[in-house]
mmCIF file with all atom_site columns, C-alpha atoms in Angstrom:
data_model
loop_
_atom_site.group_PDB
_atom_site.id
_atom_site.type_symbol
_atom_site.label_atom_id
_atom_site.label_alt_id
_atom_site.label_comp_id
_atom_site.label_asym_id
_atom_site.label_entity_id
_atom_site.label_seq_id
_atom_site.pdbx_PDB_ins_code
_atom_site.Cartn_x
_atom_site.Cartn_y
_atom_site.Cartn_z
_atom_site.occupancy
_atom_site.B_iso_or_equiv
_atom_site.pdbx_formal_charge
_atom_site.auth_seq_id
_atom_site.auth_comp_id
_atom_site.auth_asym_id
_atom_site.auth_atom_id
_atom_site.pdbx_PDB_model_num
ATOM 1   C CA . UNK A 1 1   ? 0.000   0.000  0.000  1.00 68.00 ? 1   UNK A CA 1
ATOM 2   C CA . UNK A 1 2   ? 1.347   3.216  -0.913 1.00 81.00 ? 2   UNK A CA 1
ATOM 3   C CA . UNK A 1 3   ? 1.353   5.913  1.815  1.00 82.00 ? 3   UNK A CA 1
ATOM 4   C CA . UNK A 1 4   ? 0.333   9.562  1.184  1.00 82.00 ? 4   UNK A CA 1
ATOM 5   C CA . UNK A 1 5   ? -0.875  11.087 3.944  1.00 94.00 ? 5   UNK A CA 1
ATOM 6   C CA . UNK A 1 6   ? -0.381  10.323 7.471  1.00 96.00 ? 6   UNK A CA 1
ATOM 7   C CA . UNK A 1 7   ? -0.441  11.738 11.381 1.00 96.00 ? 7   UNK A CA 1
ATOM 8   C CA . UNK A 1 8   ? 1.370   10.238 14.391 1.00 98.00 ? 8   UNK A CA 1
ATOM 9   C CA . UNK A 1 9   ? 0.585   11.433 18.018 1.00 98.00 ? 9   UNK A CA 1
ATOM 10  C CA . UNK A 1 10  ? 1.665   11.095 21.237 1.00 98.00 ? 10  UNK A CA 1
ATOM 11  C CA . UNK A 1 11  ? -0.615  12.120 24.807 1.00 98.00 ? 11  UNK A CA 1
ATOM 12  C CA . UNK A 1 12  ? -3.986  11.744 22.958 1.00 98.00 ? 12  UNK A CA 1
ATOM 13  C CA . UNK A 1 13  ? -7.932  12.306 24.583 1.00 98.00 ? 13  UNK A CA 1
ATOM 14  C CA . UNK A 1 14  ? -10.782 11.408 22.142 1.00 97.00 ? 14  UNK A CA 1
ATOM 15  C CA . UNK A 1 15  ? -14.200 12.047 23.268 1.00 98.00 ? 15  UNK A CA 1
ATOM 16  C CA . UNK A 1 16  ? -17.261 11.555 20.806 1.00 97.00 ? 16  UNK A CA 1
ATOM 17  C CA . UNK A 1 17  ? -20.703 12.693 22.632 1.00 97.00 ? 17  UNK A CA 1
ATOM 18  C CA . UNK A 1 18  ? -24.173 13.631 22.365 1.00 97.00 ? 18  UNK A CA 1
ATOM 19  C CA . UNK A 1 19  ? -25.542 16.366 23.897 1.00 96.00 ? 19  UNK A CA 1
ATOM 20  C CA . UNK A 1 20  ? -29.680 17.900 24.449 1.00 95.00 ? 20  UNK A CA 1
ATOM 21  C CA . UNK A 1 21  ? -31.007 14.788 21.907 1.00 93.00 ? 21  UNK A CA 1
ATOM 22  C CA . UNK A 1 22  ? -28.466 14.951 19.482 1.00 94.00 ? 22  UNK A CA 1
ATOM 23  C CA . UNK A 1 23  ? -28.206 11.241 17.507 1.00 93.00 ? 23  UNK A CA 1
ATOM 24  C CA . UNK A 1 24  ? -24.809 11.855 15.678 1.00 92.00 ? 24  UNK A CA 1
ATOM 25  C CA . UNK A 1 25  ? -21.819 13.140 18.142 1.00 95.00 ? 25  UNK A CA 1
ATOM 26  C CA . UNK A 1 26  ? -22.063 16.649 18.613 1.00 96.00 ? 26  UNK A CA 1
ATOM 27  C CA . UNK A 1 27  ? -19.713 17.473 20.762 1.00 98.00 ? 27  UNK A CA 1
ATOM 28  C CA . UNK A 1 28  ? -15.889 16.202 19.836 1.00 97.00 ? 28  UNK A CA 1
ATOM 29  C CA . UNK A 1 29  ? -13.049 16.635 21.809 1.00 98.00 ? 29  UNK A CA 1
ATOM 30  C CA . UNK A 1 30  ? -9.707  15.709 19.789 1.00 97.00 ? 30  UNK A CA 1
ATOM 31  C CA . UNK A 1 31  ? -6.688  16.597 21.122 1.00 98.00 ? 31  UNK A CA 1
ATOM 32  C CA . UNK A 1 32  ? -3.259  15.720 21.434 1.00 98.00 ? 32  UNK A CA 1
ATOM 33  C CA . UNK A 1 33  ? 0.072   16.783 23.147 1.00 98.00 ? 33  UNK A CA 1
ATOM 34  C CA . UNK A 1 34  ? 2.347   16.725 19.676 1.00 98.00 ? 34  UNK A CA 1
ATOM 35  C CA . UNK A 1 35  ? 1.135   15.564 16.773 1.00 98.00 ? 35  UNK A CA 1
ATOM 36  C CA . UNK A 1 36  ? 3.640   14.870 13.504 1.00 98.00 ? 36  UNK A CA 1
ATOM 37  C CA . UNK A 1 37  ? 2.413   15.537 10.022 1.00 98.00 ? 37  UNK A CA 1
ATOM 38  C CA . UNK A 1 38  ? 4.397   16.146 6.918  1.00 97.00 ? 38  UNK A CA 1
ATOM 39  C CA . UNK A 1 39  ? 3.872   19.720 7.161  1.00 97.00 ? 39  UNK A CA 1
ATOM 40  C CA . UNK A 1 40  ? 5.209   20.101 10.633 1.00 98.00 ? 40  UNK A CA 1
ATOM 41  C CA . UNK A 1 41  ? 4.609   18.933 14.884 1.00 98.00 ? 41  UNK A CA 1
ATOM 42  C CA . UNK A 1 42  ? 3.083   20.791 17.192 1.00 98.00 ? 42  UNK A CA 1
ATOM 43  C CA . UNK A 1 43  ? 0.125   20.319 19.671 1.00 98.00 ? 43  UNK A CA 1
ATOM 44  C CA . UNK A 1 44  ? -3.095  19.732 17.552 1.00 98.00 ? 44  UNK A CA 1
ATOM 45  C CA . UNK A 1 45  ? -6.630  18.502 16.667 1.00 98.00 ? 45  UNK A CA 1
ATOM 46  C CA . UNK A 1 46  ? -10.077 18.473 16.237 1.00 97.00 ? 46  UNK A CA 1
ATOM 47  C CA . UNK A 1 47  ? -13.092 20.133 18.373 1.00 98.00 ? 47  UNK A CA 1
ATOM 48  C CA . UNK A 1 48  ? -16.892 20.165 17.726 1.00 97.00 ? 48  UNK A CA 1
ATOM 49  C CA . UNK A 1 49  ? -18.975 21.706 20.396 1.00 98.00 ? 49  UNK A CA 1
ATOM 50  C CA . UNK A 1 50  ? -22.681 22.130 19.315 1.00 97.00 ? 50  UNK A CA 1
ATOM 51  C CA . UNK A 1 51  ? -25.055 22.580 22.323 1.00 94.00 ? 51  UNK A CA 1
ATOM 52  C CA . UNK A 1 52  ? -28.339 23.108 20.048 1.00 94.00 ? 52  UNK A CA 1
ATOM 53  C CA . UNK A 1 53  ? -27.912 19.533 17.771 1.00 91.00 ? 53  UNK A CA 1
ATOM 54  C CA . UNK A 1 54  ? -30.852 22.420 15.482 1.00 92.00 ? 54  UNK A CA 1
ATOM 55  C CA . UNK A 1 55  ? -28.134 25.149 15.626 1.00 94.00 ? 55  UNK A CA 1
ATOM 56  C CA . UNK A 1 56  ? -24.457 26.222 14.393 1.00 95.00 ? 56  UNK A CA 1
ATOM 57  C CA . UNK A 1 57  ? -22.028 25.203 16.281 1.00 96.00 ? 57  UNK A CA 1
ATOM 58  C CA . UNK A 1 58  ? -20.104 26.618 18.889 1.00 95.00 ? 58  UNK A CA 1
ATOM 59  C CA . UNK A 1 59  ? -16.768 25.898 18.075 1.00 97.00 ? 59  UNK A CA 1
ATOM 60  C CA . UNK A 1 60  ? -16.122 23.531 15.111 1.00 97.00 ? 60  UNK A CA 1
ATOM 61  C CA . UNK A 1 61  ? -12.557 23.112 13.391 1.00 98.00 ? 61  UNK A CA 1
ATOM 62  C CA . UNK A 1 62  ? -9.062  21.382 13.340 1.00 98.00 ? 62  UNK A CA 1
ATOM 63  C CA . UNK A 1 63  ? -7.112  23.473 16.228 1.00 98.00 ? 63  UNK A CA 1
ATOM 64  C CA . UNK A 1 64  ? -3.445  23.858 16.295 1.00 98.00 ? 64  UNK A CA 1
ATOM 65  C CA . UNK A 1 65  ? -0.888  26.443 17.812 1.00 98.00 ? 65  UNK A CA 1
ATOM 66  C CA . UNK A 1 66  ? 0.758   25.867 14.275 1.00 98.00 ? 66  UNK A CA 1
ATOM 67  C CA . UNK A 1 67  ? -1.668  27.222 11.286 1.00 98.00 ? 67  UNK A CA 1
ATOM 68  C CA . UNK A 1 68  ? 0.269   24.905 8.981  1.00 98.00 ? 68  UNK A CA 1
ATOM 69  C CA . UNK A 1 69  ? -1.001  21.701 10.769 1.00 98.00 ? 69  UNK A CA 1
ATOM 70  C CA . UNK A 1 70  ? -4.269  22.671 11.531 1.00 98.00 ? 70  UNK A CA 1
ATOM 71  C CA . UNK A 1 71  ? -4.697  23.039 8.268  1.00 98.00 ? 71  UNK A CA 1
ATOM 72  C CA . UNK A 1 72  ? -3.176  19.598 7.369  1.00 98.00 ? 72  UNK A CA 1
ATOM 73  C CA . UNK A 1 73  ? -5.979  17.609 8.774  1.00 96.00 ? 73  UNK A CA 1
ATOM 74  C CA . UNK A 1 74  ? -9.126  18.792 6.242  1.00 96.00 ? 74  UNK A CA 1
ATOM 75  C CA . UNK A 1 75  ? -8.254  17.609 3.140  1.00 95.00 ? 75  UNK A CA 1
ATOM 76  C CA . UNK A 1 76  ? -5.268  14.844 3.792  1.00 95.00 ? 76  UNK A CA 1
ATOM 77  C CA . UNK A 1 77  ? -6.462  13.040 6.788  1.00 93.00 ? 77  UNK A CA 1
ATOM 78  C CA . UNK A 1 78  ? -10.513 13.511 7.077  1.00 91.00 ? 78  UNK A CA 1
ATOM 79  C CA . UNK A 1 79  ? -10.874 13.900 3.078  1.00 91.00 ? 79  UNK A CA 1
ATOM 80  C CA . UNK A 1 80  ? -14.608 12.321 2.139  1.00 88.00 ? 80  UNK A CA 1
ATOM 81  C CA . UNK A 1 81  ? -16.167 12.892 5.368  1.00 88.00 ? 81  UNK A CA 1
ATOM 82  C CA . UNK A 1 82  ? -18.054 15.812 6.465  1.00 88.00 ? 82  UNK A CA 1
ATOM 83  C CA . UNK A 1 83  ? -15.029 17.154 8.551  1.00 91.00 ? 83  UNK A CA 1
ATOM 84  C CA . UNK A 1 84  ? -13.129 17.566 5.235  1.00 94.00 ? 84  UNK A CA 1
ATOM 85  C CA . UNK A 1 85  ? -14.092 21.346 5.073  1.00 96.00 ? 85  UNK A CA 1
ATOM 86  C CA . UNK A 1 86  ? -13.942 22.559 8.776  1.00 97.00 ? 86  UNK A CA 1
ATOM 87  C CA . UNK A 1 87  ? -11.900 25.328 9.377  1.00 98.00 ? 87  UNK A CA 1
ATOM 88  C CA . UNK A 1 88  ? -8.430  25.270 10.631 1.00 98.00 ? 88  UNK A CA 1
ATOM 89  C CA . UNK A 1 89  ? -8.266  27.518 14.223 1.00 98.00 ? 89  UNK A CA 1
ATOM 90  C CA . UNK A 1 90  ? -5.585  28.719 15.970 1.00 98.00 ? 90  UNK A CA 1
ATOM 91  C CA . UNK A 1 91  ? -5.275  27.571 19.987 1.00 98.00 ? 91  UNK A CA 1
ATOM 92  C CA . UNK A 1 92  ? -3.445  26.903 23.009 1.00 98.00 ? 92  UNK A CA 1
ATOM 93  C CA . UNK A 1 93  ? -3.703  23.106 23.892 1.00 98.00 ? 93  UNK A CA 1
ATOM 94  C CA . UNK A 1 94  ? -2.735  21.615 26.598 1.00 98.00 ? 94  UNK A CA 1
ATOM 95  C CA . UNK A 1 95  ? -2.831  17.868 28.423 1.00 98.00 ? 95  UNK A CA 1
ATOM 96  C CA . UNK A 1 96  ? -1.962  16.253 31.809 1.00 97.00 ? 96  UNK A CA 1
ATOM 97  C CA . UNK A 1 97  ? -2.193  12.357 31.536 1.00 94.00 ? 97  UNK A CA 1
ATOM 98  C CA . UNK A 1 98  ? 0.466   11.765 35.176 1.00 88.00 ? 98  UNK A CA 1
ATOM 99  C CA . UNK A 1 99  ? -2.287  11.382 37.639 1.00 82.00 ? 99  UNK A CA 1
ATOM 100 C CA . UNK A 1 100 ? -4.037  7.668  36.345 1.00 86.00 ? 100 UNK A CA 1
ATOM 101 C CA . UNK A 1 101 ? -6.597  10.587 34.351 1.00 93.00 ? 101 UNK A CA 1
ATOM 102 C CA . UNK A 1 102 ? -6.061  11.907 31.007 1.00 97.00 ? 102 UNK A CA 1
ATOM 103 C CA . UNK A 1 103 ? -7.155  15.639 30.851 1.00 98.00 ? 103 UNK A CA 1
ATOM 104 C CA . UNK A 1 104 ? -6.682  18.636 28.325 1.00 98.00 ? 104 UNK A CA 1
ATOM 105 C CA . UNK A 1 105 ? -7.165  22.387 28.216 1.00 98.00 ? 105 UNK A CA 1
ATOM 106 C CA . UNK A 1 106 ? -8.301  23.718 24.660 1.00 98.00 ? 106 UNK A CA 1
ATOM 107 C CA . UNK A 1 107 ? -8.165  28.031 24.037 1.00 98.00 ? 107 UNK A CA 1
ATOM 108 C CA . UNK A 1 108 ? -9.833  28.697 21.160 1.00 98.00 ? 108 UNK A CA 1
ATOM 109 C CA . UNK A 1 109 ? -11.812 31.463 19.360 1.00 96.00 ? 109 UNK A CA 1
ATOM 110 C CA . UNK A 1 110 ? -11.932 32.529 22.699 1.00 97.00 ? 110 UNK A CA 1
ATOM 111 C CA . UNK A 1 111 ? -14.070 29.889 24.492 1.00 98.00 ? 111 UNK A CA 1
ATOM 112 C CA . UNK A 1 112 ? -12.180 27.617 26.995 1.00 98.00 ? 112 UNK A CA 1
ATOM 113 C CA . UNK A 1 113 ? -12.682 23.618 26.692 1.00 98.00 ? 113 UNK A CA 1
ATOM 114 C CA . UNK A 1 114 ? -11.591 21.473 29.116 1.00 98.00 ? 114 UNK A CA 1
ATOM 115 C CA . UNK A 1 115 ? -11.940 17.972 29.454 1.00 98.00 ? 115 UNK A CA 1
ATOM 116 C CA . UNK A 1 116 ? -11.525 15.160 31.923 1.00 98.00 ? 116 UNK A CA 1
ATOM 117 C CA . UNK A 1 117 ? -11.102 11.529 30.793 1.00 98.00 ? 117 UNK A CA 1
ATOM 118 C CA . UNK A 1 118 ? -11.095 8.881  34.394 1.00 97.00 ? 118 UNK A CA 1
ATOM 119 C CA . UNK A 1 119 ? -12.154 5.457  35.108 1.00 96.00 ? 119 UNK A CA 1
ATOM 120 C CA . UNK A 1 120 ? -9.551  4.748  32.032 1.00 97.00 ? 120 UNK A CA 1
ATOM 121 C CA . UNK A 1 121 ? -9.839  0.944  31.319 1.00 96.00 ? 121 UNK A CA 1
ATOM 122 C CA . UNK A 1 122 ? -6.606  -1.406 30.350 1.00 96.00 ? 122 UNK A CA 1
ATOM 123 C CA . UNK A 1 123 ? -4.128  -0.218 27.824 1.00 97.00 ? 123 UNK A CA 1
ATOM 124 C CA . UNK A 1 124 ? -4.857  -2.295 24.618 1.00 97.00 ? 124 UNK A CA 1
ATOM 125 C CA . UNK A 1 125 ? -3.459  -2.436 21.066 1.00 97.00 ? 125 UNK A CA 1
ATOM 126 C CA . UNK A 1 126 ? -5.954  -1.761 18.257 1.00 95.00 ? 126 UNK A CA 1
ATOM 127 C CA . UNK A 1 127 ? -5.733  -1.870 14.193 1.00 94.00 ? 127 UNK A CA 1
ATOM 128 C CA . UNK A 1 128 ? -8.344  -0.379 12.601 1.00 90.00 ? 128 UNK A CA 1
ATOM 129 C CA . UNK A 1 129 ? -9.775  -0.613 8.939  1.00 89.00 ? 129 UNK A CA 1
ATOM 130 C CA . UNK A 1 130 ? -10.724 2.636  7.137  1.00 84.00 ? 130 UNK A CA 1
ATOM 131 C CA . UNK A 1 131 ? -14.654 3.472  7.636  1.00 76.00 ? 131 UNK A CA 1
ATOM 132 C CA . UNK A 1 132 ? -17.009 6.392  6.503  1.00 63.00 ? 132 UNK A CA 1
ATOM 133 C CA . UNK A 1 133 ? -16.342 8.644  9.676  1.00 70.00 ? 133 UNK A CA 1
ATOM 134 C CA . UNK A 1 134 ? -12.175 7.346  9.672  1.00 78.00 ? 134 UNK A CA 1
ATOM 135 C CA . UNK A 1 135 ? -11.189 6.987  6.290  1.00 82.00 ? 135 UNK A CA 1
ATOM 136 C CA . UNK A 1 136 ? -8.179  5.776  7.341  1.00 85.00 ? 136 UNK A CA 1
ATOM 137 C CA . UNK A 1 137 ? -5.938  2.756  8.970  1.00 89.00 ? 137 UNK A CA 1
ATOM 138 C CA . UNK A 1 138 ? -5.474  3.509  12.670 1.00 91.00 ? 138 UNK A CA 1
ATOM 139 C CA . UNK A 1 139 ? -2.920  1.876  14.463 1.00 95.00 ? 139 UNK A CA 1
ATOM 140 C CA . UNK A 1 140 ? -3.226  2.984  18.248 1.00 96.00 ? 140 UNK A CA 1
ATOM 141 C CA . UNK A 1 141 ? -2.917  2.140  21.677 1.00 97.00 ? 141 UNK A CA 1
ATOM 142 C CA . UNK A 1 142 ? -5.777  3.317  23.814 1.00 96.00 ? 142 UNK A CA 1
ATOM 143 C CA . UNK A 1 143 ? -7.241  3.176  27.208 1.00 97.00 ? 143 UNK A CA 1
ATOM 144 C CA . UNK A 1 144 ? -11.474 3.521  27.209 1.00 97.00 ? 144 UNK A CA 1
ATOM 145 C CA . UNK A 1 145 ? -12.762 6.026  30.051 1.00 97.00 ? 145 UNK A CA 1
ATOM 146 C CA . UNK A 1 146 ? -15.674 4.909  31.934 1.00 95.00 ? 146 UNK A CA 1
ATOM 147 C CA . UNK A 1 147 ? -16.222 8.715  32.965 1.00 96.00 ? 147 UNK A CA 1
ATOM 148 C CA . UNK A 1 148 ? -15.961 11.734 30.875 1.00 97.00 ? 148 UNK A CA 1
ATOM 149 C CA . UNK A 1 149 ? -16.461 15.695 32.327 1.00 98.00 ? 149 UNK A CA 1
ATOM 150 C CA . UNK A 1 150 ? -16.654 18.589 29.567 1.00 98.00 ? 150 UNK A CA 1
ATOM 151 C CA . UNK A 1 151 ? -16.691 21.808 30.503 1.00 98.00 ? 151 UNK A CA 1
ATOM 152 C CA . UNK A 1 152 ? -17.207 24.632 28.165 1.00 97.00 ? 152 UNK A CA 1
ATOM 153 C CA . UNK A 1 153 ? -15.729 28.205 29.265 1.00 98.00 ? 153 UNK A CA 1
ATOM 154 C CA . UNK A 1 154 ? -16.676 26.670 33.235 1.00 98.00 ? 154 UNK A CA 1
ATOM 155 C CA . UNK A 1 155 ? -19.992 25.231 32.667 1.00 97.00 ? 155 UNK A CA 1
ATOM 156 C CA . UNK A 1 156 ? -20.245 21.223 32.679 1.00 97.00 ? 156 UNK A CA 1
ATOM 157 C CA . UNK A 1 157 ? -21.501 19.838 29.134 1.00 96.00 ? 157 UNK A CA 1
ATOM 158 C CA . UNK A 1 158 ? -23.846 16.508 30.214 1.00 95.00 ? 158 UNK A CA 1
ATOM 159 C CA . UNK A 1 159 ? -23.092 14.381 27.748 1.00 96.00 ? 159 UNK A CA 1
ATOM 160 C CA . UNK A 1 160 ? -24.362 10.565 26.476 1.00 96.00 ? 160 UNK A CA 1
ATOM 161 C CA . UNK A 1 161 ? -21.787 8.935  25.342 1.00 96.00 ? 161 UNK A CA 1
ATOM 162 C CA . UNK A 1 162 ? -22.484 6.237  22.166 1.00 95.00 ? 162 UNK A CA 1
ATOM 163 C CA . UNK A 1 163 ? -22.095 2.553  22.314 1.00 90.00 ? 163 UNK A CA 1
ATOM 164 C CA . UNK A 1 164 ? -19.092 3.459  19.774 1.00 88.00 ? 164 UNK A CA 1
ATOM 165 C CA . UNK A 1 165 ? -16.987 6.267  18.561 1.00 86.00 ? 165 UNK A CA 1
ATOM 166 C CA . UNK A 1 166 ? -16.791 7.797  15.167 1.00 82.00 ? 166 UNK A CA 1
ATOM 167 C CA . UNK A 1 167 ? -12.881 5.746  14.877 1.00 78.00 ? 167 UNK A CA 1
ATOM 168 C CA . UNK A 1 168 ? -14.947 2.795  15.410 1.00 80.00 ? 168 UNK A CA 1
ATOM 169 C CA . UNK A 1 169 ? -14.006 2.115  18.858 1.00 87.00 ? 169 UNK A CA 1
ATOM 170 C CA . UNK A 1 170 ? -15.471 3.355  22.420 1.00 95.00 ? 170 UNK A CA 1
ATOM 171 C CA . UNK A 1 171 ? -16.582 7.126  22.222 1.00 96.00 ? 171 UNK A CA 1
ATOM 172 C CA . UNK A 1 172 ? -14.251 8.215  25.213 1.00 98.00 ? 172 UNK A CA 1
ATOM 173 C CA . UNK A 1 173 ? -10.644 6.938  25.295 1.00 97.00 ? 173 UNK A CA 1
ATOM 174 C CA . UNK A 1 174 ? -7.157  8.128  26.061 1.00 98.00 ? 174 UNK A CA 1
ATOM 175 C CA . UNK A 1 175 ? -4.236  7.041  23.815 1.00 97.00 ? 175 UNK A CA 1
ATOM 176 C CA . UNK A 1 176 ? -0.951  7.590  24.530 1.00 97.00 ? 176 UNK A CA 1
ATOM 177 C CA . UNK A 1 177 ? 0.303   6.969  21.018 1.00 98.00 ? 177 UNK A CA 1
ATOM 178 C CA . UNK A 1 178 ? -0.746  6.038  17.413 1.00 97.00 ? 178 UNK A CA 1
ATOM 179 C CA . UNK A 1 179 ? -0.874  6.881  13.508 1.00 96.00 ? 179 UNK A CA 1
ATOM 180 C CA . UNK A 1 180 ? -3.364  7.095  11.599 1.00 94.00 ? 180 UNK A CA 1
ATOM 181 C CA . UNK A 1 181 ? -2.252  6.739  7.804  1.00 93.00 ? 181 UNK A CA 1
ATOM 182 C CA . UNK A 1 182 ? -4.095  7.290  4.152  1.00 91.00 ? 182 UNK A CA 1
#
């Protein structure tokens, strides 16, 4: 198979819910320490906050401290999906995973995201297949969170979260590492 496009990170948080009767994940949350790309590393990823599943969203785009990568994601990584267009935002990102929790601190468009990943399950090894909302091979290690806590600029998103994510695997997970490659 012949690679094109591709994104390694390390110190990830993934988090696909549904918020006030939403049936497709409205609210997204992800974010990584460093991410690698072909255009350049830095802190970087994805965020989709829509409180009104009727409404625009909130915040929607591909967040990175580094223009250059947030911009990488649209049309190389998350080509064919509905993501493929989303903006590319400039923000401050930051995560703590030393304290058995995975948590991260997004600043962007100036609206402050945090989120709280506990509860995280056993460390496990997945490969995963290209599918219509990951149009790509995943290889990734990940921990699933049994609880999840949003909060957007202070005020605590209640979330459901889905029997599965939009990767294909549980909707709230921490991963320390993985690629995911086109």
């Amino acid at each position: 198979m012949k690679l094109e496009n591709y994104m390694s990170w390390e110190g990830g948080i993934d988090v696909a819910g549904l918020l006030n009767g939403a049936e497709q994940p409205n609210v997204i949350v992800h974010l990584a320490r460093m991410v690698h790309t072909p255009v350049g590393s830095a802190p970087a990823g994805m965020v989709l906050i829509q409180s009104n599943p009727d409404a625009q969203p909130e915040v929607m785009g591909f967040v990175s401290p580094n223009p250059d990568v947030a911009a990488y994601f649209g049309p190389k990584i998350f080509a064919n999906t509905p993501f493929e267009h989303a903006p590319s935002l400039e923000a401050e990102i930051t995560i703590d995973d030393s304290r058995g929790i995975a948590a991260s601190r997004l600043e962007v468009a100036g609206r402050v995201i945090e989120c709280t990943l506990s509860d995280l399950g056993s460390l496990e090894m997945i490969n995963r297949e290209p599918a219509a909302m990951s149009p790509f091979h995943q290889q990734v290690l990940e921990a699933a969170a049994a609880s999840v806590e949003i909060r957007l600029d202070g005020n605590s998103l209640f979330i459901q979260l889905p029997p599965q994510g939009l990767s294909g695997g549980p909707a709230a997970v921490y991963s320390p590492a993985g690629i995911y490659s086109r």
